[in-house]
Structures are given as C-alpha cells and as structure tokens.
C-alpha cells in the first residue's frame, strides 16, 4: 500500500476512477492508515524538496519566468487549512439541517484535509460519517505541541446540532406523516454520537449558551505573496521554511504583509463611529436575501451596538438587532429559544431606557426617512425626532413567542415553571411600553398594549395580580407612571383597563375587553354583576360573527359564569351556562384546551389540526375539564330527576340529553360494581335520589374528591347536601303523591332532615307553580293531596301545546338566522333609500327594513335569562319562554 503514495498523479487518478465501485476499506484499515498518515507526511516532507530540486529543469524555470508579474496568491498555514476543512464539514451538516436530511449529516462527503493523501482518502471518506470526520479532524488539529484551541464554530455547530435534534424530535412526535426509515435511523444514530461527543465539551457548550461572544474565534492569517508560482509548483515548490532562506527566489515575508481576514478570505473592516451607520445600512440591505447568514448578521449587529456612541446610533442598531432576532425564528409551529427570547427582552428594555433617558428621539410607524441615513443625527433641544419603527410590534411579537413557548413546553416539568417566571419581566415591558405610548400620544398603540396587559391579568386571582403590580413597580421605579391606569387595587385595575378599551374604535378590542371583564367578575364570585353585563352587552346574539379566538374567550366566559353560579347554589342558572359547551360533547375543543383527531367520524385535516394547535391556550390558563363535567352532571341530576318523576314514564321533555343518555345506559347494565370514577358516582347518586334514598345520594356525591379543587370546599359540600335534600323531597312528592290523601309536614321534615319551615316553603312553591295538585292546611300542618287525573283529551291537549311551543321556537330561530344573514344588505338598501328621499324613516319602518323587532318585543331581558343565557358559539337565540 505504501507504494501507492509514490505513484504519479496520472496513475493515481486512473486508479481512483477504476476502484470507486469495487474497492472497500474497513474501519480498522481506515483508523490505522490515518495513524500512519502523520509519519508518512513527515517522511515525504523530508524527501520531497530534494526530489523537486532534482527534477527541476529549464522548462520549469522558463515557465516561472513567463508568469505574470501581477499574480497574487494567499499562503495559509497548516492550522488555517485545518480550520477551513472543519468549516467545510460544518457547512455540510448545516445543509443537512436545513433540509432535515439526517442521511446527509451522518453520511455526507467532504474534501480531504491533506492534498498528498488525496487519492487514497477519497476512497475512504465516502464510507465515513460526516460527524465522525469532523471530530477526527478536530482531534488531529489539537494534537502535538502546535495544537490549536477548540474553535468557536465547532462549539457553535455542536450547540446548533443539539438544538436541532431536540426540535426535530418534537416535530416528529407532533407530525402526522413520519419521516422515512433511513432518516429516522440516521437521526437516532446521530443522537448517540452527539451525546457521547458533547461530554468532552460540556463547559464550553454551557459557556456558549450563556454568552456566544465569550468564545473568541481564531482569525485566519493570510500571507499575500507578490509572485505567482508556476503550474508545476507541485513538483518544483519548496517548504515554507525555504521561502525566506538565503538563496531562495522568494523574498522574506514581513509582518506588515499579514492581513486579518474573515469568513471566505475577505478582509475584516474596522468599525468606527463614522462608518457604523454605513455598515448598518449594508446589513439591512442584505437582510432577507438567500445567501445571508442570519446568525452572522446578529453577531455583527451586537458588535455594532457595542461600538455605538450616540443615542441615534444605538436606537438604529437596536431596531435592526431585534428584528434580526425575530427573523431567526420563522417557524409557524416552533417557538423562539428561551435564551434568544431573553436577549430580545433585554434589548427591548435597553431601547425603552434610551427613550426614557433621552427624549430627543421616539419611534413610530409612519416617520419620514432621512436624506442621508449614514450620517449621525443630533436632535435640537425641544424638537424630538421621529424614527421609523414599530415598538408595539416588537412587544406583541415578544408576547406571542412567550405564549408559543408555553404551548410547546411540557407543563408537567420544571421547565414550564421556569418559563413562567419570565412573565413578570414581560408584564413590566408591557407597562413600560404603555407609559412610552402615553407620553407620545400614540392612541392606537396604547389600546393594543392595554389589551395585552389585560389578557395577562383577567384570569388570575386578585392576590396574584397584586404581587405582579408590586414587582413591576419595584422594577420600573417611580419615574415610570401611567396617566390613564392609576389603580393599585386588582379589581379597580381590571375595571380601568376595560373602561379604557370600551372607548376604542376597534370593535374587537371592545368585545374582548367586555368578555375579560365578565370573566374576572365571575372568577371572584360576583355572579349577578357578570350576568347583568353579559345580558346588557347582547354578545350572545352576535358572537357567532366574531373571530375564532374571541369565540373561544366567550366559551370560557360562559363556563366560568356557570361555575360561579354553581358555587352560589344557583343550579338552574349554572346548567344553562354550561349546557352549550359541555353538552356538545367536545368541551376540550371549544375551550382550546386540546385537539380532536376526529370530527363527526372523519379525521381532521392536517392544516386544520395545525391551526387548532396554534390556538391552544397555555396550561396554566386551562379550566379543569373533570371539574366542569362533575359540576354539569351534578346540576343535570338535580334538575332531571325531579322533572322525570313529575312527568312520569312517558316523558319526552329532556333537560339534559347527555345526562339522560348516560342514565339510560347505566340502567341497562345487568351488573354494576362499586363506583370508580366521577361519572359512576353521579349515576349512582341519581338512581338513589329517584328512589327517595337521599342519604345514599348525598354520600355518593360527597365521596367525589374533585370538590377539593374549588375554593370554600366545605361551603360547597353543605350547599350540595341541602340541594339534594330539597330535590329529594320534591322527587318523593312527585313519585308517591298518588298514594297519599294527606301527609304531615312534620313527617316530611323528619324523612328529609329539613326544618318544618323549609318543607312548608317548598310545598307551597310547588303548589303555586302548579307542579303539585294539593293544598296546604296551616291549622293541622298537613298537605292535602287532590287526586285529579287528567282525561285523555287533556293529555293530548297538553302534548299538542308543547309541540306547538317547540315549533314556534324553531321557526323563530330560523327567522333570526335568516335576518342576520340578510341584515347587511337591507341596511345598505335602507341607506340608499334615505339618501334618495332625504328624510329618515320612522322607528317602525327602520325596524321593518332591518329585520329587527322593537325593543319591547326582544327577549334579552333578565326575566327570560334561562332561555337565552346559555347560547354558545354555534347556536341561535331562543326567542320566547314557555308560559
């Protein structure tokens, strides 16, 4: 094999071509050959000059003399060549990352690092993993006395490759279409190699993640020679030690001829305050181009920021740097890395600090460009200068990236908790930017940032809001104070934020502010205030026309309102609020707390699934679905069981179809074991309540452990026990009234452990509402039951009345939907008619044209609350109550 190294170039080339397909070299031979390469290299270095001088002839000298005098070339040391070879491997790996091609990363090809062994190693490298080759080059470059330090681009490659592996693994889990087998196998192999290799560089990797600029990049030293070698320099050349020796044709190299160059051999220009803006303009012009390296731009902008000497230069560089950092993460599904996000947060705070300390400059979207952008600008006193930029877009993007990170991080890990700690800094930025917008009277930006601030506090308890405000005040100091939001009390703070948004021209902001305000009242047990606000806003009539995020917020408000009513003991109102969301069978999807893989028996499209995942709420904003289901079924039990006992076995009136279906399924079971989950407990309690065993029903309901998640647990359990006693009494009277002529109040009081006063009030209410055919004898303290049986005609008449009411309600729903669709066109026709006549019509004509009824005929009042209150996104409005 050693003879192969001394063959001529022509023989080597022909042998390489002929052996590409049928030669194979094992890993053992590769490692042994690479170990011998250093010794062979030294041997050839000693022999080669003598051989070249012996072969050098007149033709060679003639060729040298014929070269152009102006020819120039760069002479690089062996270390620099090693750097370039490793950079080439890193580029190959980066190309594989961009294409998600793990086969290229693991099995790619790269140029050899020694020209003398070119023809031998080309056959071996095509079977060598790209990552292994990079590590071998690194090991060889660091060996010996003249070994190099670990270069920064190598550590950067390890960090980016590790992050890319994690991102690829997350995408692979979430992706519906899996990658092919070769890529998956190569990616798994790459994980093992990278994990094993990174153990040796843990300190440098951690240092790079904390501060990428802490590792210095070795500069490539190039020597500019004044004379170009001949084409036969391979045979006639000499070592670098001979070039400056006496008698050599090459002159000695002076230190002044060394030039520091950057990537690609280009000279690095020194940055000064005079050419800083010019360099910034060149970076901005290259932004977005295909050949632009975003990471390199960020590093350059960081260096420009350090060299900035004036406020104008710092502002311009910061605006470009923040935009470049956001450009580095263009993925719709992924999220910005936490360290990168914190860097952006720090730079936005730095930008706001400049505006606070130097009021001579401010930023807004429609500022005019300057004639000479490369010239530094100094503002005159009292004449602030506006610079083009969008600070509100930076703040909103920072908030969106924070939400995306919470959507993608596992909520059951400590990483999610650590990420939540960053919300305090983000909230401080929102308050700080709000004060900046108030100072410069940017009304549109004030509304948007106030809405963001409200969305961070409306769903939190008042104690948490107070702590956030205290922490923000301590960070910003006394000099940053808002003029429109001055409250310190949490309830008053939310009120001021919402009141300001009610005055905005954008309808979306007003709608969302109203919903957030209602949610906050319901969360803090102010049910009647929240209910009145919802009814007065008439949002249930127009919410189906809103965007999807607003519809999700509306569903959350209805659910929170239902939970608030349940905590207050308002069972019927709670059931009305929860009916549309929980009764639909897909509360997880309606509340944006999960994605359904199938809908109506058909799989969800991939693009639709991706959109739904982007709308998911962070885990700390979720409403407990098990608690929601428990509350809904408990309310259904307390309403459905007495109604079922009143109507008898032929009852077609259903209050909760979901509960009735579960109860029927449970009754059809031949054998029933002890209750295991929430649903089993409620079904068992419902059957016990229907048979008059209220104590058993109470015990089953109290055995549910999820009540511990609600505040004032003991108060809620006492309320449920009292409701079960009252509904047990009503169910007993409905079921067994036909068997009694009279029944004493004291006996009923003893049976259901209620006071005589409570029993008397319940019976009197049933008689007044014509639910019970009886009379109350106050003298004897007895209930006199009247055995009145309805005739066949009366039964049919009642059934006909119920069907007629249902038909009227359905027709009114259809009419309302039709009017809602035709209303914009009719309003336009009405405007045209007014313009032609010049006189507005009376109120009655306007109602007729627009399809609206007079206010007195609308059914959105408080008296008809239970019929219109629970309408969710996809439903219409119930127009009239049953009489």
PDB file of C-alpha atoms in Angstrom, residues 480-739:
ATOM      1  CA  UNK A 480     -42.424  55.307  35.094  1.00  0.00           C
ATOM      2  CA  UNK A 481     -46.059  56.007  35.944  1.00  0.00           C
ATOM      3  CA  UNK A 482     -49.136  55.654  33.761  1.00  0.00           C
ATOM      4  CA  UNK A 483     -51.563  58.537  33.482  1.00  0.00           C
ATOM      5  CA  UNK A 484     -54.607  56.514  32.376  1.00  0.00           C
ATOM      6  CA  UNK A 485     -54.175  53.443  34.619  1.00  0.00           C
ATOM      7  CA  UNK A 486     -53.585  54.623  38.174  1.00  0.00           C
ATOM      8  CA  UNK A 487     -55.319  51.954  40.273  1.00  0.00           C
ATOM      9  CA  UNK A 488     -53.441  49.664  42.618  1.00  0.00           C
ATOM     10  CA  UNK A 489     -56.402  47.542  43.759  1.00  0.00           C
ATOM     11  CA  UNK A 490     -56.735  44.485  41.465  1.00  0.00           C
ATOM     12  CA  UNK A 491     -60.493  44.848  40.878  1.00  0.00           C
ATOM     13  CA  UNK A 492     -60.136  48.563  40.162  1.00  0.00           C
ATOM     14  CA  UNK A 493     -57.141  47.889  37.909  1.00  0.00           C
ATOM     15  CA  UNK A 494     -59.129  45.492  35.711  1.00  0.00           C
ATOM     16  CA  UNK A 495     -62.023  47.963  35.695  1.00  0.00           C
ATOM     17  CA  UNK A 496     -59.795  50.814  34.466  1.00  0.00           C
ATOM     18  CA  UNK A 497     -58.176  48.659  31.790  1.00  0.00           C
ATOM     19  CA  UNK A 498     -61.559  47.544  30.464  1.00  0.00           C
ATOM     20  CA  UNK A 499     -63.098  51.027  30.695  1.00  0.00           C
ATOM     21  CA  UNK A 500     -60.292  52.446  28.568  1.00  0.00           C
ATOM     22  CA  UNK A 501     -60.794  49.735  25.947  1.00  0.00           C
ATOM     23  CA  UNK A 502     -64.558  50.384  25.833  1.00  0.00           C
ATOM     24  CA  UNK A 503     -63.737  53.801  24.356  1.00  0.00           C
ATOM     25  CA  UNK A 504     -61.680  52.403  21.461  1.00  0.00           C
ATOM     26  CA  UNK A 505     -62.869  52.456  17.867  1.00  0.00           C
ATOM     27  CA  UNK A 506     -61.838  48.850  17.200  1.00  0.00           C
ATOM     28  CA  UNK A 507     -64.815  46.589  17.901  1.00  0.00           C
ATOM     29  CA  UNK A 508     -62.635  43.540  18.585  1.00  0.00           C
ATOM     30  CA  UNK A 509     -60.907  45.307  21.472  1.00  0.00           C
ATOM     31  CA  UNK A 510     -64.242  46.359  22.966  1.00  0.00           C
ATOM     32  CA  UNK A 511     -65.682  42.850  22.687  1.00  0.00           C
ATOM     33  CA  UNK A 512     -62.670  41.136  24.197  1.00  0.00           C
ATOM     34  CA  UNK A 513     -62.465  43.731  26.976  1.00  0.00           C
ATOM     35  CA  UNK A 514     -66.102  43.084  27.875  1.00  0.00           C
ATOM     36  CA  UNK A 515     -65.553  39.322  27.944  1.00  0.00           C
ATOM     37  CA  UNK A 516     -62.428  39.654  30.086  1.00  0.00           C
ATOM     38  CA  UNK A 517     -64.298  41.924  32.495  1.00  0.00           C
ATOM     39  CA  UNK A 518     -67.171  39.426  32.814  1.00  0.00           C
ATOM     40  CA  UNK A 519     -64.710  36.562  33.327  1.00  0.00           C
ATOM     41  CA  UNK A 520     -62.938  38.472  36.106  1.00  0.00           C
ATOM     42  CA  UNK A 521     -66.223  39.175  37.923  1.00  0.00           C
ATOM     43  CA  UNK A 522     -67.306  35.534  37.627  1.00  0.00           C
ATOM     44  CA  UNK A 523     -63.947  34.293  38.870  1.00  0.00           C
ATOM     45  CA  UNK A 524     -64.250  36.405  42.020  1.00  0.00           C
ATOM     46  CA  UNK A 525     -67.806  35.325  42.834  1.00  0.00           C
ATOM     47  CA  UNK A 526     -69.692  38.369  41.545  1.00  0.00           C
ATOM     48  CA  UNK A 527     -72.250  36.414  39.559  1.00  0.00           C
ATOM     49  CA  UNK A 528     -75.076  38.925  39.302  1.00  0.00           C
ATOM     50  CA  UNK A 529     -72.735  41.713  38.164  1.00  0.00           C
ATOM     51  CA  UNK A 530     -71.248  39.447  35.484  1.00  0.00           C
ATOM     52  CA  UNK A 531     -74.690  38.232  34.399  1.00  0.00           C
ATOM     53  CA  UNK A 532     -76.066  41.747  34.019  1.00  0.00           C
ATOM     54  CA  UNK A 533     -73.035  42.840  31.980  1.00  0.00           C
ATOM     55  CA  UNK A 534     -73.443  39.897  29.633  1.00  0.00           C
ATOM     56  CA  UNK A 535     -77.159  40.480  29.122  1.00  0.00           C
ATOM     57  CA  UNK A 536     -76.741  44.214  28.543  1.00  0.00           C
ATOM     58  CA  UNK A 537     -73.935  43.676  26.019  1.00  0.00           C
ATOM     59  CA  UNK A 538     -76.083  41.282  23.872  1.00  0.00           C
ATOM     60  CA  UNK A 539     -72.895  39.439  22.935  1.00  0.00           C
ATOM     61  CA  UNK A 540     -74.769  36.127  22.725  1.00  0.00           C
ATOM     62  CA  UNK A 541     -76.576  37.472  19.652  1.00  0.00           C
ATOM     63  CA  UNK A 542     -73.502  38.414  17.607  1.00  0.00           C
ATOM     64  CA  UNK A 543     -70.726  36.191  18.932  1.00  0.00           C
ATOM     65  CA  UNK A 544     -71.071  33.752  16.020  1.00  0.00           C
ATOM     66  CA  UNK A 545     -69.817  36.535  13.723  1.00  0.00           C
ATOM     67  CA  UNK A 546     -66.636  37.112  15.732  1.00  0.00           C
ATOM     68  CA  UNK A 547     -63.222  35.609  15.052  1.00  0.00           C
ATOM     69  CA  UNK A 548     -62.329  32.213  16.491  1.00  0.00           C
ATOM     70  CA  UNK A 549     -60.110  33.443  19.386  1.00  0.00           C
ATOM     71  CA  UNK A 550     -62.948  35.703  20.542  1.00  0.00           C
ATOM     72  CA  UNK A 551     -65.412  32.805  20.319  1.00  0.00           C
ATOM     73  CA  UNK A 552     -63.052  30.715  22.453  1.00  0.00           C
ATOM     74  CA  UNK A 553     -62.933  33.528  25.015  1.00  0.00           C
ATOM     75  CA  UNK A 554     -66.743  33.683  25.000  1.00  0.00           C
ATOM     76  CA  UNK A 555     -66.944  29.952  25.710  1.00  0.00           C
ATOM     77  CA  UNK A 556     -64.500  30.357  28.585  1.00  0.00           C
ATOM     78  CA  UNK A 557     -66.637  33.177  29.985  1.00  0.00           C
ATOM     79  CA  UNK A 558     -69.792  31.057  29.839  1.00  0.00           C
ATOM     80  CA  UNK A 559     -68.067  28.168  31.603  1.00  0.00           C
ATOM     81  CA  UNK A 560     -66.638  30.405  34.323  1.00  0.00           C
ATOM     82  CA  UNK A 561     -70.038  32.030  34.764  1.00  0.00           C
ATOM     83  CA  UNK A 562     -71.611  28.593  35.169  1.00  0.00           C
ATOM     84  CA  UNK A 563     -69.051  27.604  37.801  1.00  0.00           C
ATOM     85  CA  UNK A 564     -69.694  30.878  39.622  1.00  0.00           C
ATOM     86  CA  UNK A 565     -73.456  30.202  39.653  1.00  0.00           C
ATOM     87  CA  UNK A 566     -72.830  26.693  40.962  1.00  0.00           C
ATOM     88  CA  UNK A 567     -70.698  27.993  43.838  1.00  0.00           C
ATOM     89  CA  UNK A 568     -73.566  30.343  44.732  1.00  0.00           C
ATOM     90  CA  UNK A 569     -76.071  27.487  44.707  1.00  0.00           C
ATOM     91  CA  UNK A 570     -77.869  28.654  41.524  1.00  0.00           C
ATOM     92  CA  UNK A 571     -78.270  25.220  39.960  1.00  0.00           C
ATOM     93  CA  UNK A 572     -80.625  26.154  37.132  1.00  0.00           C
ATOM     94  CA  UNK A 573     -78.528  29.142  36.012  1.00  0.00           C
ATOM     95  CA  UNK A 574     -75.349  27.071  36.205  1.00  0.00           C
ATOM     96  CA  UNK A 575     -76.846  24.370  33.993  1.00  0.00           C
ATOM     97  CA  UNK A 576     -77.977  26.968  31.450  1.00  0.00           C
ATOM     98  CA  UNK A 577     -74.462  28.404  31.192  1.00  0.00           C
ATOM     99  CA  UNK A 578     -72.723  25.030  30.863  1.00  0.00           C
ATOM    100  CA  UNK A 579     -75.260  23.409  28.541  1.00  0.00           C
ATOM    101  CA  UNK A 580     -73.913  24.513  25.163  1.00  0.00           C
ATOM    102  CA  UNK A 581     -70.234  23.868  25.905  1.00  0.00           C
ATOM    103  CA  UNK A 582     -70.381  20.710  27.986  1.00  0.00           C
ATOM    104  CA  UNK A 583     -73.470  19.303  26.285  1.00  0.00           C
ATOM    105  CA  UNK A 584     -71.792  19.464  22.883  1.00  0.00           C
ATOM    106  CA  UNK A 585     -69.516  16.551  23.755  1.00  0.00           C
ATOM    107  CA  UNK A 586     -66.345  18.424  22.773  1.00  0.00           C
ATOM    108  CA  UNK A 587     -65.576  20.947  25.537  1.00  0.00           C
ATOM    109  CA  UNK A 588     -61.837  20.428  25.104  1.00  0.00           C
ATOM    110  CA  UNK A 589     -62.004  21.773  21.569  1.00  0.00           C
ATOM    111  CA  UNK A 590     -64.432  24.630  22.320  1.00  0.00           C
ATOM    112  CA  UNK A 591     -62.226  25.840  25.182  1.00  0.00           C
ATOM    113  CA  UNK A 592     -58.992  25.481  23.134  1.00  0.00           C
ATOM    114  CA  UNK A 593     -57.523  23.041  25.625  1.00  0.00           C
ATOM    115  CA  UNK A 594     -56.941  20.169  23.215  1.00  0.00           C
ATOM    116  CA  UNK A 595     -57.327  18.978  19.645  1.00  0.00           C
ATOM    117  CA  UNK A 596     -59.756  16.334  18.486  1.00  0.00           C
ATOM    118  CA  UNK A 597     -58.233  13.949  15.979  1.00  0.00           C
ATOM    119  CA  UNK A 598     -61.672  13.089  14.565  1.00  0.00           C
ATOM    120  CA  UNK A 599     -64.755  15.188  13.998  1.00  0.00           C
ATOM    121  CA  UNK A 600     -68.119  13.719  13.059  1.00  0.00           C
ATOM    122  CA  UNK A 601     -66.426  10.389  12.407  1.00  0.00           C
ATOM    123  CA  UNK A 602     -63.936  11.863   9.910  1.00  0.00           C
ATOM    124  CA  UNK A 603     -60.231  12.575  10.570  1.00  0.00           C
ATOM    125  CA  UNK A 604     -59.280  16.223  10.871  1.00  0.00           C
ATOM    126  CA  UNK A 605     -57.182  17.631   8.024  1.00  0.00           C
ATOM    127  CA  UNK A 606     -53.519  18.263   8.783  1.00  0.00           C
ATOM    128  CA  UNK A 607     -53.680  22.010   8.094  1.00  0.00           C
ATOM    129  CA  UNK A 608     -56.807  22.396  10.239  1.00  0.00           C
ATOM    130  CA  UNK A 609     -55.153  20.470  13.046  1.00  0.00           C
ATOM    131  CA  UNK A 610     -52.113  22.743  12.861  1.00  0.00           C
ATOM    132  CA  UNK A 611     -54.301  25.859  13.088  1.00  0.00           C
ATOM    133  CA  UNK A 612     -56.104  24.471  16.118  1.00  0.00           C
ATOM    134  CA  UNK A 613     -52.810  23.688  17.830  1.00  0.00           C
ATOM    135  CA  UNK A 614     -51.687  27.282  17.321  1.00  0.00           C
ATOM    136  CA  UNK A 615     -54.854  28.491  19.069  1.00  0.00           C
ATOM    137  CA  UNK A 616     -54.351  26.310  22.143  1.00  0.00           C
ATOM    138  CA  UNK A 617     -54.204  28.063  25.496  1.00  0.00           C
ATOM    139  CA  UNK A 618     -51.214  27.603  27.821  1.00  0.00           C
ATOM    140  CA  UNK A 619     -51.696  25.002  30.508  1.00  0.00           C
ATOM    141  CA  UNK A 620     -51.917  27.456  33.425  1.00  0.00           C
ATOM    142  CA  UNK A 621     -54.970  29.075  31.778  1.00  0.00           C
ATOM    143  CA  UNK A 622     -56.893  25.808  31.439  1.00  0.00           C
ATOM    144  CA  UNK A 623     -60.219  25.173  33.166  1.00  0.00           C
ATOM    145  CA  UNK A 624     -60.301  21.736  34.768  1.00  0.00           C
ATOM    146  CA  UNK A 625     -62.437  19.634  32.435  1.00  0.00           C
ATOM    147  CA  UNK A 626     -63.109  16.943  35.033  1.00  0.00           C
ATOM    148  CA  UNK A 627     -64.400  19.558  37.455  1.00  0.00           C
ATOM    149  CA  UNK A 628     -66.504  21.045  34.668  1.00  0.00           C
ATOM    150  CA  UNK A 629     -68.013  17.659  33.838  1.00  0.00           C
ATOM    151  CA  UNK A 630     -68.710  16.936  37.520  1.00  0.00           C
ATOM    152  CA  UNK A 631     -70.499  20.267  38.011  1.00  0.00           C
ATOM    153  CA  UNK A 632     -72.536  19.859  34.827  1.00  0.00           C
ATOM    154  CA  UNK A 633     -73.707  16.320  35.620  1.00  0.00           C
ATOM    155  CA  UNK A 634     -74.493  17.248  39.239  1.00  0.00           C
ATOM    156  CA  UNK A 635     -76.671  20.162  38.058  1.00  0.00           C
ATOM    157  CA  UNK A 636     -78.308  17.870  35.489  1.00  0.00           C
ATOM    158  CA  UNK A 637     -79.082  15.318  38.208  1.00  0.00           C
ATOM    159  CA  UNK A 638     -80.700  17.910  40.479  1.00  0.00           C
ATOM    160  CA  UNK A 639     -82.873  19.146  37.580  1.00  0.00           C
ATOM    161  CA  UNK A 640     -83.506  15.990  35.572  1.00  0.00           C
ATOM    162  CA  UNK A 641     -84.538  13.562  38.342  1.00  0.00           C
ATOM    163  CA  UNK A 642     -87.414  15.695  39.763  1.00  0.00           C
ATOM    164  CA  UNK A 643     -88.588  16.574  36.236  1.00  0.00           C
ATOM    165  CA  UNK A 644     -88.551  12.921  35.230  1.00  0.00           C
ATOM    166  CA  UNK A 645     -90.528  11.974  38.353  1.00  0.00           C
ATOM    167  CA  UNK A 646     -93.076  14.712  37.638  1.00  0.00           C
ATOM    168  CA  UNK A 647     -93.691  13.751  34.014  1.00  0.00           C
ATOM    169  CA  UNK A 648     -93.817  10.003  34.507  1.00  0.00           C
ATOM    170  CA  UNK A 649     -92.524   7.220  32.271  1.00  0.00           C
ATOM    171  CA  UNK A 650     -93.795   8.736  29.007  1.00  0.00           C
ATOM    172  CA  UNK A 651     -91.872  11.968  29.418  1.00  0.00           C
ATOM    173  CA  UNK A 652     -90.429  13.384  26.202  1.00  0.00           C
ATOM    174  CA  UNK A 653     -89.222  16.623  27.736  1.00  0.00           C
ATOM    175  CA  UNK A 654     -85.453  16.315  28.238  1.00  0.00           C
ATOM    176  CA  UNK A 655     -83.435  18.881  30.161  1.00  0.00           C
ATOM    177  CA  UNK A 656     -80.023  17.320  29.503  1.00  0.00           C
ATOM    178  CA  UNK A 657     -79.716  14.826  26.672  1.00  0.00           C
ATOM    179  CA  UNK A 658     -76.176  13.890  27.718  1.00  0.00           C
ATOM    180  CA  UNK A 659     -77.232  13.079  31.271  1.00  0.00           C
ATOM    181  CA  UNK A 660     -80.359  11.220  30.129  1.00  0.00           C
ATOM    182  CA  UNK A 661     -78.304   9.082  27.732  1.00  0.00           C
ATOM    183  CA  UNK A 662     -75.773   8.193  30.445  1.00  0.00           C
ATOM    184  CA  UNK A 663     -78.558   7.360  32.901  1.00  0.00           C
ATOM    185  CA  UNK A 664     -80.338   5.099  30.424  1.00  0.00           C
ATOM    186  CA  UNK A 665     -77.105   3.287  29.631  1.00  0.00           C
ATOM    187  CA  UNK A 666     -76.411   2.789  33.339  1.00  0.00           C
ATOM    188  CA  UNK A 667     -79.882   1.386  33.980  1.00  0.00           C
ATOM    189  CA  UNK A 668     -79.499  -1.163  31.189  1.00  0.00           C
ATOM    190  CA  UNK A 669     -76.455  -2.705  32.829  1.00  0.00           C
ATOM    191  CA  UNK A 670     -77.172  -6.110  34.387  1.00  0.00           C
ATOM    192  CA  UNK A 671     -74.358  -5.930  36.933  1.00  0.00           C
ATOM    193  CA  UNK A 672     -72.949  -2.765  38.456  1.00  0.00           C
ATOM    194  CA  UNK A 673     -69.830  -2.679  40.568  1.00  0.00           C
ATOM    195  CA  UNK A 674     -68.830  -0.037  43.073  1.00  0.00           C
ATOM    196  CA  UNK A 675     -68.325   3.461  41.580  1.00  0.00           C
ATOM    197  CA  UNK A 676     -64.816   4.091  40.307  1.00  0.00           C
ATOM    198  CA  UNK A 677     -64.888   7.489  38.668  1.00  0.00           C
ATOM    199  CA  UNK A 678     -66.851  10.731  38.809  1.00  0.00           C
ATOM    200  CA  UNK A 679     -69.465   9.608  36.321  1.00  0.00           C
ATOM    201  CA  UNK A 680     -70.186   6.389  38.235  1.00  0.00           C
ATOM    202  CA  UNK A 681     -70.667   8.318  41.486  1.00  0.00           C
ATOM    203  CA  UNK A 682     -73.145  10.734  39.899  1.00  0.00           C
ATOM    204  CA  UNK A 683     -75.124   7.995  38.144  1.00  0.00           C
ATOM    205  CA  UNK A 684     -75.404   6.055  41.411  1.00  0.00           C
ATOM    206  CA  UNK A 685     -76.484   9.207  43.251  1.00  0.00           C
ATOM    207  CA  UNK A 686     -79.123   9.917  40.587  1.00  0.00           C
ATOM    208  CA  UNK A 687     -80.658   6.443  40.898  1.00  0.00           C
ATOM    209  CA  UNK A 688     -80.687   6.726  44.699  1.00  0.00           C
ATOM    210  CA  UNK A 689     -82.317  10.161  44.509  1.00  0.00           C
ATOM    211  CA  UNK A 690     -85.001   8.858  42.149  1.00  0.00           C
ATOM    212  CA  UNK A 691     -85.921   6.132  44.615  1.00  0.00           C
ATOM    213  CA  UNK A 692     -86.055   8.534  47.603  1.00  0.00           C
ATOM    214  CA  UNK A 693     -82.736   7.470  49.191  1.00  0.00           C
ATOM    215  CA  UNK A 694     -81.392  10.971  49.597  1.00  0.00           C
ATOM    216  CA  UNK A 695     -78.791   9.996  52.202  1.00  0.00           C
ATOM    217  CA  UNK A 696     -77.160   7.475  49.860  1.00  0.00           C
ATOM    218  CA  UNK A 697     -77.239  10.040  47.079  1.00  0.00           C
ATOM    219  CA  UNK A 698     -75.616  12.623  49.346  1.00  0.00           C
ATOM    220  CA  UNK A 699     -72.862  10.219  50.419  1.00  0.00           C
ATOM    221  CA  UNK A 700     -72.005   9.333  46.820  1.00  0.00           C
ATOM    222  CA  UNK A 701     -71.775  12.995  45.837  1.00  0.00           C
ATOM    223  CA  UNK A 702     -69.664  13.844  48.886  1.00  0.00           C
ATOM    224  CA  UNK A 703     -67.284  10.980  48.061  1.00  0.00           C
ATOM    225  CA  UNK A 704     -66.146  12.760  44.895  1.00  0.00           C
ATOM    226  CA  UNK A 705     -62.674  14.142  45.644  1.00  0.00           C
ATOM    227  CA  UNK A 706     -62.608  16.748  42.909  1.00  0.00           C
ATOM    228  CA  UNK A 707     -64.620  19.150  45.078  1.00  0.00           C
ATOM    229  CA  UNK A 708     -61.330  19.839  46.878  1.00  0.00           C
ATOM    230  CA  UNK A 709     -60.168  21.835  43.874  1.00  0.00           C
ATOM    231  CA  UNK A 710     -62.817  24.502  44.409  1.00  0.00           C
ATOM    232  CA  UNK A 711     -62.465  27.318  46.950  1.00  0.00           C
ATOM    233  CA  UNK A 712     -64.581  27.090  50.114  1.00  0.00           C
ATOM    234  CA  UNK A 713     -64.946  23.335  49.731  1.00  0.00           C
ATOM    235  CA  UNK A 714     -66.953  22.816  52.911  1.00  0.00           C
ATOM    236  CA  UNK A 715     -69.424  25.530  51.940  1.00  0.00           C
ATOM    237  CA  UNK A 716     -69.981  23.854  48.563  1.00  0.00           C
ATOM    238  CA  UNK A 717     -70.498  20.436  50.148  1.00  0.00           C
ATOM    239  CA  UNK A 718     -73.053  21.864  52.584  1.00  0.00           C
ATOM    240  CA  UNK A 719     -74.860  23.538  49.714  1.00  0.00           C
ATOM    241  CA  UNK A 720     -74.964  20.281  47.735  1.00  0.00           C
ATOM    242  CA  UNK A 721     -76.278  18.337  50.726  1.00  0.00           C
ATOM    243  CA  UNK A 722     -79.062  20.891  51.197  1.00  0.00           C
ATOM    244  CA  UNK A 723     -79.952  20.824  47.482  1.00  0.00           C
ATOM    245  CA  UNK A 724     -80.080  17.013  47.495  1.00  0.00           C
ATOM    246  CA  UNK A 725     -82.455  17.096  50.485  1.00  0.00           C
ATOM    247  CA  UNK A 726     -84.754  19.623  48.806  1.00  0.00           C
ATOM    248  CA  UNK A 727     -84.807  17.866  45.431  1.00  0.00           C
ATOM    249  CA  UNK A 728     -85.268  14.528  47.216  1.00  0.00           C
ATOM    250  CA  UNK A 729     -88.398  15.938  48.853  1.00  0.00           C
ATOM    251  CA  UNK A 730     -89.760  17.197  45.537  1.00  0.00           C
ATOM    252  CA  UNK A 731     -88.981  13.882  43.823  1.00  0.00           C
ATOM    253  CA  UNK A 732     -90.698  11.961  46.637  1.00  0.00           C
ATOM    254  CA  UNK A 733     -93.856  14.055  46.371  1.00  0.00           C
ATOM    255  CA  UNK A 734     -93.962  13.718  42.580  1.00  0.00           C
ATOM    256  CA  UNK A 735     -93.476   9.950  42.762  1.00  0.00           C
ATOM    257  CA  UNK A 736     -95.741   8.994  45.692  1.00  0.00           C
ATOM    258  CA  UNK A 737     -98.367  11.747  45.695  1.00  0.00           C
ATOM    259  CA  UNK A 738    -100.955   9.423  44.153  1.00  0.00           C
ATOM    260  CA  UNK A 739    -100.654   7.091  47.143  1.00  0.00           C
TER     261      UNK A 739
END
